CSV table of C-alpha atoms and ligand atoms in Angstrom, one decimal:
chain,number,residue,atom,x,y,z
A,1,MET,CA,15.5,-6.3,25.0
A,2,LYS,CA,12.0,-5.3,26.1
A,3,VAL,CA,9.4,-2.9,24.8
A,4,THR,CA,9.0,-0.1,27.3
A,5,ALA,CA,6.7,2.4,25.5
A,6,VAL,CA,4.3,2.7,22.6
A,7,GLU,CA,3.1,6.0,21.3
A,8,ALA,CA,0.4,6.8,18.7
A,9,ILE,CA,0.8,10.4,17.4
A,10,PRO,CA,-1.8,11.7,14.9
A,11,PHE,CA,-0.4,14.0,12.2
A,12,ARG,CA,-1.8,16.0,9.2
A,13,ILE,CA,0.2,16.8,6.1
A,14,PRO,CA,-1.7,18.5,3.3
A,15,LEU,CA,-1.7,17.0,-0.2
A,16,THR,CA,-0.5,19.1,-3.1
A,17,GLU,CA,-3.9,18.6,-4.7
A,18,LYS,CA,-7.2,16.8,-4.0
A,19,LYS,CA,-7.4,13.1,-4.8
A,20,VAL,CA,-10.6,11.7,-6.3
A,21,TRP,CA,-11.4,8.0,-6.7
A,22,ALA,CA,-14.5,5.9,-7.2
A,23,ARG,CA,-15.1,5.7,-3.4
A,24,GLY,CA,-14.2,9.2,-2.1
A,25,VAL,CA,-12.0,12.3,-2.0
A,26,LEU,CA,-8.8,13.0,0.1
A,27,ASP,CA,-7.2,16.4,0.6
A,28,ALA,CA,-4.6,15.7,3.4
A,29,ALA,CA,-2.8,12.8,4.8
A,30,GLU,CA,-4.2,12.5,8.3
A,31,HIS,CA,-2.3,9.5,9.6
A,32,VAL,CA,-1.0,8.1,12.9
A,33,LEU,CA,2.7,7.8,13.6
A,34,VAL,CA,3.3,4.7,15.8
A,35,ARG,CA,6.6,4.8,17.8
A,36,VAL,CA,7.9,2.0,20.0
A,37,ARG,CA,10.8,2.3,22.4
A,38,THR,CA,12.8,-0.4,24.1
A,39,ASP,CA,14.8,-0.6,27.3
A,40,ASP,CA,18.1,-0.5,25.4
A,41,GLY,CA,17.3,2.7,23.8
A,42,LEU,CA,16.1,1.6,20.3
A,43,THR,CA,13.1,3.4,18.7
A,44,GLY,CA,11.0,1.8,15.9
A,45,ILE,CA,8.5,3.7,13.8
A,46,ALA,CA,5.7,3.0,11.3
A,47,GLU,CA,2.5,4.8,10.2
A,48,ALA,CA,-1.2,3.8,10.3
A,49,PRO,CA,-3.4,5.6,7.6
A,50,PRO,CA,-7.1,5.6,8.6
A,51,ARG,CA,-9.3,4.7,5.7
A,52,PRO,CA,-12.8,4.8,7.2
A,53,THR,CA,-14.6,3.9,3.9
A,54,ILE,CA,-12.4,0.8,3.5
A,55,TYR,CA,-11.4,-0.5,6.9
A,56,GLY,CA,-13.7,1.4,9.2
A,57,GLU,CA,-10.8,3.0,11.1
A,58,SER,CA,-10.5,6.7,12.0
A,59,LEU,CA,-7.6,8.8,13.3
A,60,ARG,CA,-9.1,8.6,16.8
A,61,SER,CA,-10.0,4.9,16.6
A,62,ILE,CA,-6.4,4.1,15.6
A,63,VAL,CA,-5.0,6.1,18.5
A,64,ALA,CA,-7.4,4.4,20.9
A,65,ALA,CA,-6.6,0.9,19.6
A,66,VAL,CA,-2.9,1.5,19.9
A,67,GLU,CA,-3.1,3.2,23.3
A,68,ASP,CA,-5.7,0.9,24.9
A,69,TRP,CA,-5.1,-2.5,23.3
A,70,PHE,CA,-2.2,-3.2,21.0
A,71,GLY,CA,0.3,-1.1,22.7
A,72,PRO,CA,-0.2,-2.5,26.2
A,73,ALA,CA,-0.3,-6.0,24.7
A,74,VAL,CA,3.4,-5.7,23.6
A,75,LEU,CA,4.8,-3.9,26.6
A,76,GLY,CA,7.5,-6.1,28.2
A,77,LEU,CA,7.8,-8.4,25.1
A,78,ASP,CA,11.1,-8.8,23.2
A,79,PRO,CA,10.5,-7.2,19.7
A,80,PHE,CA,11.9,-10.5,18.2
A,81,GLU,CA,8.9,-12.4,19.7
A,82,THR,CA,6.8,-11.7,16.6
A,83,GLU,CA,4.7,-14.9,17.0
A,84,LYS,CA,3.7,-13.8,20.6
A,85,VAL,CA,2.9,-10.3,19.3
A,86,LEU,CA,0.6,-11.7,16.6
A,87,ASP,CA,-1.0,-14.1,19.1
A,88,ARG,CA,-1.7,-11.3,21.6
A,89,PHE,CA,-3.1,-9.1,18.7
A,90,GLU,CA,-5.7,-11.9,18.0
A,91,ARG,CA,-7.6,-11.0,21.2
A,92,TRP,CA,-9.2,-8.2,19.1
A,93,VAL,CA,-10.8,-8.1,15.7
A,94,GLY,CA,-10.6,-5.4,13.1
A,95,ASN,CA,-8.2,-2.3,13.4
A,96,PRO,CA,-5.9,-3.6,10.6
A,97,THR,CA,-3.7,-0.5,10.2
A,98,ALA,CA,-3.3,0.0,13.9
A,99,ARG,CA,-2.0,-3.5,14.5
A,100,ALA,CA,0.1,-3.5,11.2
A,101,ALA,CA,1.9,-0.2,12.1
A,102,LEU,CA,2.8,-1.6,15.5
A,103,GLU,CA,4.1,-4.8,14.1
A,104,MET,CA,6.2,-2.9,11.5
A,105,ALA,CA,7.6,-0.6,14.1
A,106,LEU,CA,8.8,-3.7,16.0
A,107,ALA,CA,10.4,-5.0,12.9
A,108,ASP,CA,12.3,-1.7,12.5
A,109,ILE,CA,13.7,-2.3,16.0
A,110,LYS,CA,14.6,-6.0,15.2
A,111,GLY,CA,16.6,-4.8,12.2
A,112,GLN,CA,18.4,-2.1,14.2
A,113,ALA,CA,19.2,-4.6,16.9
A,114,ALA,CA,20.5,-7.2,14.4
A,115,GLY,CA,22.3,-4.5,12.4
A,116,VAL,CA,20.6,-5.4,9.1
A,117,PRO,CA,18.1,-3.6,7.0
A,118,VAL,CA,14.5,-4.8,7.2
A,119,TYR,CA,14.4,-6.0,3.6
A,120,LYS,CA,17.3,-8.3,4.2
A,121,MET,CA,15.8,-9.6,7.5
A,122,LEU,CA,12.6,-10.4,5.6
A,123,GLY,CA,14.1,-12.2,2.7
A,124,GLY,CA,16.7,-10.0,0.9
A,125,TRP,CA,15.5,-10.6,-2.7
A,126,THR,CA,16.8,-7.2,-4.1
A,127,ASP,CA,17.8,-3.7,-3.0
A,128,GLN,CA,15.8,-1.7,-5.5
A,129,VAL,CA,12.1,-1.7,-6.4
A,130,PRO,CA,10.3,-0.6,-9.6
A,131,VAL,CA,7.6,2.0,-8.8
A,132,CYS,CA,4.1,2.5,-10.2
A,133,VAL,CA,2.6,5.9,-9.9
A,134,ARG,CA,-1.1,6.7,-9.3
A,135,VAL,CA,-1.9,9.3,-11.9
A,136,PRO,CA,-4.3,12.1,-10.9
A,137,THR,CA,-7.8,11.7,-12.3
A,138,GLY,CA,-8.8,13.9,-15.2
A,139,ASP,CA,-9.7,13.9,-18.9
A,140,ALA,CA,-7.6,11.8,-21.3
A,141,ASP,CA,-5.3,14.8,-22.2
A,142,ALA,CA,-4.7,15.5,-18.5
A,143,VAL,CA,-4.0,11.9,-17.7
A,144,VAL,CA,-1.5,11.6,-20.6
A,145,GLY,CA,0.2,14.8,-19.5
A,146,SER,CA,0.6,13.5,-16.0
A,147,CYS,CA,2.0,10.2,-17.2
A,148,ALA,CA,4.5,12.0,-19.4
A,149,SER,CA,5.6,14.3,-16.5
A,150,PHE,CA,6.1,11.4,-14.1
A,151,ARG,CA,8.1,9.6,-16.8
A,152,ASP,CA,10.2,12.7,-17.5
A,153,ARG,CA,10.7,13.6,-13.8
A,154,TYR,CA,11.2,10.2,-12.1
A,155,GLY,CA,11.6,7.7,-15.0
A,156,ILE,CA,8.4,6.0,-14.0
A,157,THR,CA,6.8,3.9,-16.7
A,158,THR,CA,4.1,2.1,-14.9
A,159,PHE,CA,0.9,4.1,-14.4
A,160,LYS,CA,-2.1,3.4,-12.1
A,161,ILE,CA,-5.0,5.1,-13.7
A,162,LYS,CA,-8.3,5.4,-11.7
A,163,VAL,CA,-11.3,4.3,-13.7
A,164,GLY,CA,-14.7,2.8,-12.8
A,165,MET,CA,-16.9,5.9,-12.9
A,166,LYS,CA,-17.4,6.6,-16.7
A,167,PRO,CA,-16.8,3.5,-18.8
A,168,ASN,CA,-16.6,5.2,-22.2
A,169,GLU,CA,-14.3,7.9,-21.0
A,170,ASP,CA,-12.2,5.2,-19.2
A,171,VAL,CA,-11.7,3.3,-22.4
A,172,ALA,CA,-10.8,6.6,-24.3
A,173,THR,CA,-8.3,7.6,-21.6
A,174,LEU,CA,-6.6,4.2,-21.6
A,175,ARG,CA,-6.4,4.3,-25.4
A,176,ALA,CA,-4.9,7.8,-25.4
A,177,VAL,CA,-2.3,6.8,-22.8
A,178,ARG,CA,-1.3,3.8,-24.8
A,179,GLU,CA,-1.0,5.8,-28.0
A,180,MET,CA,0.9,8.7,-26.5
A,181,MET,CA,3.1,6.9,-24.1
A,182,GLY,CA,4.2,4.1,-26.5
A,183,PRO,CA,4.5,0.3,-26.1
A,184,SER,CA,6.9,0.5,-23.1
A,185,ALA,CA,4.4,2.0,-20.8
A,186,ARG,CA,2.6,-0.4,-18.4
A,187,LEU,CA,-1.0,0.5,-17.7
A,188,CYS,CA,-2.7,-0.6,-14.5
A,189,PRO,CA,-6.3,0.8,-14.3
A,190,ASP,CA,-8.0,0.6,-11.0
A,191,ALA,CA,-11.8,0.6,-11.0
A,192,ASN,CA,-12.3,0.4,-7.2
A,193,GLN,CA,-15.4,-1.8,-7.8
A,194,GLY,CA,-17.1,0.9,-9.9
A,195,TYR,CA,-18.5,-1.2,-12.7
A,196,ASP,CA,-21.3,-3.7,-12.7
A,197,PRO,CA,-20.2,-7.1,-14.1
A,198,GLN,CA,-21.7,-6.4,-17.5
A,199,THR,CA,-20.0,-3.1,-17.8
A,200,ALA,CA,-16.7,-4.6,-16.6
A,201,VAL,CA,-16.9,-7.3,-19.3
A,202,ARG,CA,-17.7,-4.6,-21.9
A,203,VAL,CA,-14.8,-2.3,-20.8
A,204,LEU,CA,-12.3,-5.2,-20.6
A,205,LYS,CA,-13.3,-6.3,-24.2
A,206,ALA,CA,-12.8,-2.7,-25.4
A,207,ILE,CA,-9.3,-2.5,-23.9
A,208,GLU,CA,-8.2,-6.0,-24.6
A,209,GLU,CA,-5.8,-5.0,-27.4
A,210,LEU,CA,-4.1,-2.2,-25.4
A,211,ASP,CA,-1.6,-4.5,-23.6
A,212,ILE,CA,-3.0,-3.8,-20.2
A,213,THR,CA,-0.8,-5.1,-17.3
A,214,LEU,CA,-3.8,-5.6,-15.0
A,215,LEU,CA,-7.2,-4.2,-14.1
A,216,GLU,CA,-7.8,-3.8,-10.4
A,217,GLU,CA,-11.2,-4.6,-8.8
A,218,PRO,CA,-13.6,-4.1,-11.7
A,219,CYS,CA,-16.7,-4.8,-9.7
A,220,ARG,CA,-18.2,-5.3,-6.2
A,221,ILE,CA,-16.2,-7.6,-3.9
A,222,ASP,CA,-19.4,-9.2,-2.6
A,223,ASN,CA,-20.6,-10.3,-6.0
A,224,ASP,CA,-18.9,-13.7,-6.3
A,225,ARG,CA,-20.7,-14.9,-9.4
A,226,GLY,CA,-20.2,-11.6,-11.2
A,227,ARG,CA,-16.5,-11.6,-10.4
A,228,GLN,CA,-16.1,-15.1,-11.8
A,229,GLN,CA,-18.0,-14.1,-14.9
A,230,VAL,CA,-15.8,-11.1,-15.4
A,231,ALA,CA,-12.6,-13.1,-14.8
A,232,ARG,CA,-13.7,-15.7,-17.3
A,233,SER,CA,-14.4,-13.1,-20.0
A,234,THR,CA,-10.9,-11.6,-20.3
A,235,THR,CA,-7.2,-12.4,-20.8
A,236,ILE,CA,-6.3,-9.2,-18.9
A,237,PRO,CA,-5.1,-10.1,-15.4
A,238,LEU,CA,-7.5,-8.9,-12.7
A,239,MET,CA,-6.0,-7.7,-9.4
A,240,GLY,CA,-7.5,-8.1,-6.0
A,241,ASP,CA,-7.2,-5.2,-3.6
A,242,GLU,CA,-10.3,-4.4,-1.5
A,243,SER,CA,-11.3,-8.0,-1.8
A,244,CYS,CA,-8.0,-9.2,-0.4
A,245,THR,CA,-7.4,-7.1,2.8
A,246,ASN,CA,-6.4,-10.1,5.0
A,247,LEU,CA,-5.2,-13.6,4.7
A,248,ALA,CA,-8.6,-15.2,4.9
A,249,GLU,CA,-10.0,-13.0,2.1
A,250,VAL,CA,-6.9,-13.8,0.0
A,251,ARG,CA,-7.6,-17.5,0.4
A,252,ARG,CA,-11.2,-16.9,-0.6
A,253,GLN,CA,-10.4,-14.9,-3.7
A,254,LEU,CA,-7.8,-17.5,-4.8
A,255,ALA,CA,-10.4,-20.3,-4.4
A,256,LEU,CA,-13.0,-18.3,-6.4
A,257,GLY,CA,-10.5,-17.8,-9.2
A,258,ALA,CA,-11.5,-14.2,-9.5
A,259,VAL,CA,-8.0,-12.7,-9.4
A,260,SER,CA,-4.6,-13.5,-10.8
A,261,VAL,CA,-2.6,-10.7,-9.1
A,262,ILE,CA,-3.0,-9.6,-5.5
A,263,SER,CA,-2.1,-6.3,-4.1
A,264,ILE,CA,-0.3,-6.5,-0.8
A,265,LYS,CA,-0.6,-3.5,1.4
A,266,ILE,CA,1.7,-3.4,4.4
A,267,ALA,CA,-0.5,-0.7,5.9
A,268,ARG,CA,-3.2,-3.3,6.5
A,269,THR,CA,-1.2,-6.5,6.9
A,270,GLY,CA,2.1,-5.4,8.3
A,271,PHE,CA,5.2,-7.4,7.4
A,272,ALA,CA,4.4,-10.7,9.1
A,273,ILE,CA,0.9,-11.3,7.6
A,274,SER,CA,2.1,-9.8,4.2
A,275,GLN,CA,4.7,-12.6,4.1
A,276,CYS,CA,2.0,-15.2,4.7
A,277,ILE,CA,0.0,-13.7,1.8
A,278,ALA,CA,3.0,-13.6,-0.5
A,279,HIS,CA,3.9,-17.2,0.3
A,280,LEU,CA,0.3,-18.4,-0.2
A,281,CYS,CA,0.1,-16.5,-3.5
A,282,ALA,CA,3.5,-18.0,-4.6
A,283,ALA,CA,2.2,-21.5,-4.0
A,284,GLU,CA,-0.9,-20.7,-6.1
A,285,GLY,CA,1.1,-19.2,-8.9
A,286,VAL,CA,-0.4,-15.7,-8.3
A,287,VAL,CA,2.0,-12.7,-8.3
A,288,ASN,CA,2.0,-9.7,-6.0
A,289,LEU,CA,2.8,-6.0,-6.0
A,290,CYS,CA,2.9,-3.7,-3.1
A,291,GLY,CA,-0.1,-1.5,-3.1
A,292,THR,CA,-0.5,1.9,-1.5
A,293,GLN,CA,-2.8,3.2,1.1
A,294,ALA,CA,-1.7,6.7,0.0
A,295,ASP,CA,1.0,6.3,2.7
A,296,SER,CA,3.4,9.1,3.5
A,297,SER,CA,7.1,8.5,3.1
A,298,ILE,CA,7.2,6.3,6.3
A,299,GLY,CA,4.7,3.9,4.8
A,300,VAL,CA,6.4,4.1,1.4
A,301,VAL,CA,9.7,3.0,3.0
A,302,CYS,CA,8.0,0.2,4.8
A,303,GLY,CA,6.4,-0.9,1.5
A,304,ALA,CA,9.8,-0.7,-0.3
A,305,HIS,CA,11.4,-2.9,2.3
A,306,PHE,CA,8.7,-5.5,1.9
A,307,ALA,CA,8.7,-5.4,-1.9
A,308,ALA,CA,12.5,-5.7,-2.0
A,309,SER,CA,12.4,-8.6,0.4
A,310,CYS,CA,10.1,-10.8,-1.6
A,311,ARG,CA,10.5,-12.7,-4.8
A,312,ASN,CA,6.8,-13.0,-5.5
A,313,VAL,CA,6.5,-9.2,-5.7
A,314,THR,CA,7.1,-9.1,-9.5
A,315,LEU,CA,5.2,-6.0,-10.6
A,316,ALA,CA,5.9,-2.4,-10.0
A,317,SER,CA,4.8,-1.3,-6.6
A,318,GLU,CA,2.8,1.7,-5.6
A,319,LEU,CA,5.4,3.6,-3.6
A,320,THR,CA,4.8,7.2,-4.6
A,321,GLY,CA,2.2,8.5,-2.0
A,322,PHE,CA,4.7,10.9,-0.5
A,323,LEU,CA,5.0,12.7,-3.9
A,324,ASP,CA,1.4,13.9,-3.4
A,325,MET,CA,2.2,15.6,0.0
A,326,VAL,CA,3.7,19.0,0.6
A,327,ASP,CA,6.1,17.5,3.2
A,328,ASP,CA,6.8,14.5,5.3
A,329,LEU,CA,8.1,13.6,8.8
A,330,LEU,CA,11.5,12.3,7.9
A,331,VAL,CA,15.0,13.7,8.2
A,332,GLU,CA,15.6,12.3,4.7
A,333,THR,CA,12.8,11.9,2.2
A,334,PRO,CA,13.1,8.9,-0.1
A,335,THR,CA,13.9,9.5,-3.8
A,336,ILE,CA,12.7,7.9,-7.0
A,337,GLU,CA,15.2,7.7,-9.8
A,338,LYS,CA,14.9,5.8,-13.1
A,339,GLY,CA,11.6,4.6,-11.9
A,340,MET,CA,13.1,2.8,-8.9
A,341,ILE,CA,13.3,3.3,-5.1
A,342,ARG,CA,16.7,2.0,-3.8
A,343,LEU,CA,17.0,0.7,-0.3
A,344,THR,CA,20.0,1.7,1.8
A,345,ASP,CA,22.1,-0.6,3.9
A,346,ARG,CA,21.2,1.2,7.2
A,347,PRO,CA,19.8,-1.2,9.8
A,348,GLY,CA,16.1,-1.5,10.4
A,349,LEU,CA,13.9,0.7,8.2
A,350,GLY,CA,16.9,3.1,7.9
A,351,ILE,CA,14.7,6.3,8.5
A,352,ARG,CA,14.5,8.9,11.3
A,353,ILE,CA,11.8,11.2,12.3
A,354,ASP,CA,12.6,14.9,12.0
A,355,GLU,CA,11.3,16.1,15.4
A,356,ALA,CA,10.8,19.7,14.2
A,357,LYS,CA,8.6,18.5,11.4
A,358,LEU,CA,6.7,16.2,13.8
A,359,LYS,CA,6.0,19.2,16.1
A,360,ARG,CA,4.7,21.2,13.1
A,361,TYR,CA,2.4,18.5,11.7
A,362,ARG,CA,1.2,16.7,14.8
A,363,LEU,CA,-2.5,17.1,15.6
B,1,MG,MG1,-7.0,-0.2,-5.4
């Protein structure tokens, strides 16, 4: 089997409402569908979400990177030759989501060719994954209301709450959510580096008794001493996200002792590098969850396969991005029931593009 064609198709799906976080605003998913075809008629898909403020990629840079570099590099290769794919990708630096999407689309093909779902091919730990939802920003009442509605509608009990902009309000919001949602709720605030180290220490102290599952990226990722100081000040697990975007950074953060949970985002490290990260973390006694790059349902399904494949992904994963979009590109949209996404036994990723929808949303 040989790769015969690689496409990069930009698309735009509006969000149901604007998303605000400490580093920006989003009102639509403008992502790139990466589609790979082989000489025996198989098609693999994945998506690349440009996040210019995090990875420096744009819609156009992803299309160019796939069309000019990563796509031609895999033409003629057997999709099973993953090590060769990774080796060829090393000719270029940067462009994390472009290369990750292509590698995952190839994994989709490998699964289809072997007749097994990707999560089994990667490790087969489970077939269902607990889900964490990112709650829209707002005042304490609004956040509590959103948490309750996600619980009632989807059975989700793990809530990612964006903080990092107004420390006093952040503490009040977390307190309100704990009070109103009861002891079974799991609270995962994400500060997106919004606090200075002193403020982070103060906020962590104020929320110490709220049984917080983890706090994500309290302060700037380039402030090593500050991060260590914050980590030493609290019993709340700190999660690395922006500080852990590739294997080398993960190693660095583990050595610093600044994080005790690491968010794996398949959008930026694909399946192969994500496995390296998970194995490294397992060896260091650090657990993982699958984070979101606000992926549409394609990326969510990829994330669910990875989370289900891997024993070290022990915390609820952020697999709800598609709920924030008015539509998606798939024939069958994934569903969340009782707080879980369940994987099917269909080979590969088990998803198909709805060509009519693609026509409608492509740019
Ligand atoms: Mg984050």
